């Protein structure tokens, strides 16, 4: 399960941060997940909650911010929200477009109390 292993990697990152602050406890993990990151948000959300519940900080929460995808046409330079992962420019209908955002999967912040 891809989402579960991702959740465990995120918890690893959080645990490493927490190791340097043994006087604190984890309160929240903030994540940025792109619309086309290849992550099933609902499944990931359930997985991270399960991982948190079995951690040393079961009361911590995961805040998942889904970031919309943006593509840019290489022919005319138009930026647009792609309807799929294989975008087509709405202006010149070129398929020479690159996805410039929306594939990221990042831990934005580890918050502690
Ligand atoms: Zn174009």
Coordinates of C-alpha atoms and ligand atoms in Angstrom, one line a residue:
X1 CA 0.0 0.0 0.0
X2 CA 1.6 3.1 -1.4
X3 CA -0.3 5.6 0.9
X4 CA 0.5 3.7 4.1
X5 CA 4.3 3.6 3.3
X6 CA 4.1 7.4 2.5
X7 CA 2.3 7.9 5.8
X8 CA 5.1 6.0 7.6
X9 CA 7.8 8.0 5.9
X10 CA 6.1 11.2 7.0
X11 CA 6.0 9.9 10.6
X12 CA 9.7 9.1 10.3
X13 CA 10.4 12.7 9.3
X14 CA 8.3 13.9 12.3
X15 CA 10.0 11.5 14.7
X16 CA 13.4 12.6 13.6
X17 CA 12.4 16.3 14.2
X18 CA 11.0 15.3 17.6
X19 CA 14.1 13.4 18.6
X20 CA 16.0 16.7 19.0
X21 CA 13.2 18.2 21.2
X22 CA 12.4 15.5 23.8
X23 CA 10.8 18.2 26.0
X24 CA 8.1 18.8 23.4
X25 CA 5.3 16.7 22.0
X26 CA 4.1 16.6 18.4
X27 CA 0.8 18.5 17.9
X28 CA 0.5 18.6 14.1
X29 CA 2.0 17.6 10.8
X30 CA 1.3 19.9 7.9
X31 CA 1.5 18.5 4.4
X32 CA 1.2 19.8 0.9
X33 CA 0.0 17.3 -1.5
X34 CA -0.4 18.1 -5.2
X35 CA -3.6 17.2 -7.0
X36 CA -1.5 15.0 -9.4
X37 CA 1.0 13.7 -6.9
X38 CA -0.3 10.2 -7.4
X39 CA -1.6 10.1 -3.8
X40 CA -5.2 9.1 -3.0
X41 CA -6.0 11.8 -0.5
X42 CA -8.7 10.0 1.4
X43 CA -6.6 6.8 1.7
X44 CA -3.6 8.8 2.7
X45 CA -5.6 10.8 5.3
X46 CA -6.8 7.5 6.9
X47 CA -3.3 6.0 6.7
X48 CA -1.6 9.0 8.4
X49 CA -4.2 9.1 11.2
X50 CA -3.7 5.4 11.8
X51 CA 0.1 5.9 11.9
X52 CA -0.3 8.9 14.3
X53 CA -2.6 7.0 16.6
X54 CA 0.0 4.2 17.0
X55 CA 2.9 6.7 17.6
X56 CA 4.1 8.3 20.8
X57 CA 1.9 11.3 20.0
X58 CA -1.5 9.9 19.3
X59 CA -3.2 13.2 19.9
X60 CA -1.4 14.9 17.0
X61 CA -3.3 15.8 13.9
X62 CA -2.4 15.8 10.2
X63 CA -3.3 18.8 8.1
X64 CA -3.3 18.0 4.5
X65 CA -3.4 20.9 2.0
X66 CA -4.2 19.7 -1.5
X67 CA -2.6 22.0 -4.0
X68 CA -4.2 22.4 -7.4
X69 CA -2.2 21.6 -10.5
X70 CA -0.9 24.1 -13.0
X71 CA 0.4 23.5 -16.5
X72 CA 2.2 25.8 -18.9
X73 CA 2.0 25.7 -22.7
X74 CA 5.5 25.5 -24.2
X75 CA 4.2 26.9 -27.5
X76 CA 2.3 30.0 -26.4
X77 CA 3.2 30.3 -22.8
X78 CA -0.3 30.2 -21.4
X79 CA -0.6 28.9 -17.8
X80 CA -3.8 27.0 -17.0
X81 CA -5.3 24.4 -14.8
X82 CA -5.0 21.1 -16.6
X83 CA -8.1 18.9 -16.9
X84 CA -5.9 15.8 -16.8
X85 CA -2.3 14.7 -16.3
X86 CA -1.8 14.9 -20.1
X87 CA -2.7 18.6 -20.6
X88 CA -3.7 20.4 -23.7
X89 CA -3.4 24.1 -24.1
X90 CA -6.9 25.8 -24.0
X91 CA -5.6 28.7 -26.1
X92 CA -3.6 27.1 -29.0
X93 CA -4.6 23.4 -28.4
X94 CA -0.9 22.3 -28.3
X95 CA -0.2 19.2 -26.3
X96 CA 3.4 20.5 -25.7
X97 CA 2.6 21.5 -22.2
X98 CA 4.4 20.9 -19.0
X99 CA 2.9 20.4 -15.6
X100 CA 4.6 23.0 -13.4
X101 CA 2.9 22.3 -10.1
X102 CA 0.6 19.8 -8.5
X103 CA 2.9 16.9 -8.3
X104 CA 4.6 17.8 -5.0
X105 CA 4.3 15.9 -1.8
X106 CA 5.9 17.9 1.0
X107 CA 6.0 18.1 4.7
X108 CA 5.4 21.8 5.3
X109 CA 5.7 22.0 9.0
X110 CA 6.1 19.8 12.1
X111 CA 4.3 21.6 15.0
X112 CA 5.1 20.8 18.6
X113 CA 3.8 21.9 22.0
Ligands
LIG1 ZN1 -0.7 27.2 -26.0

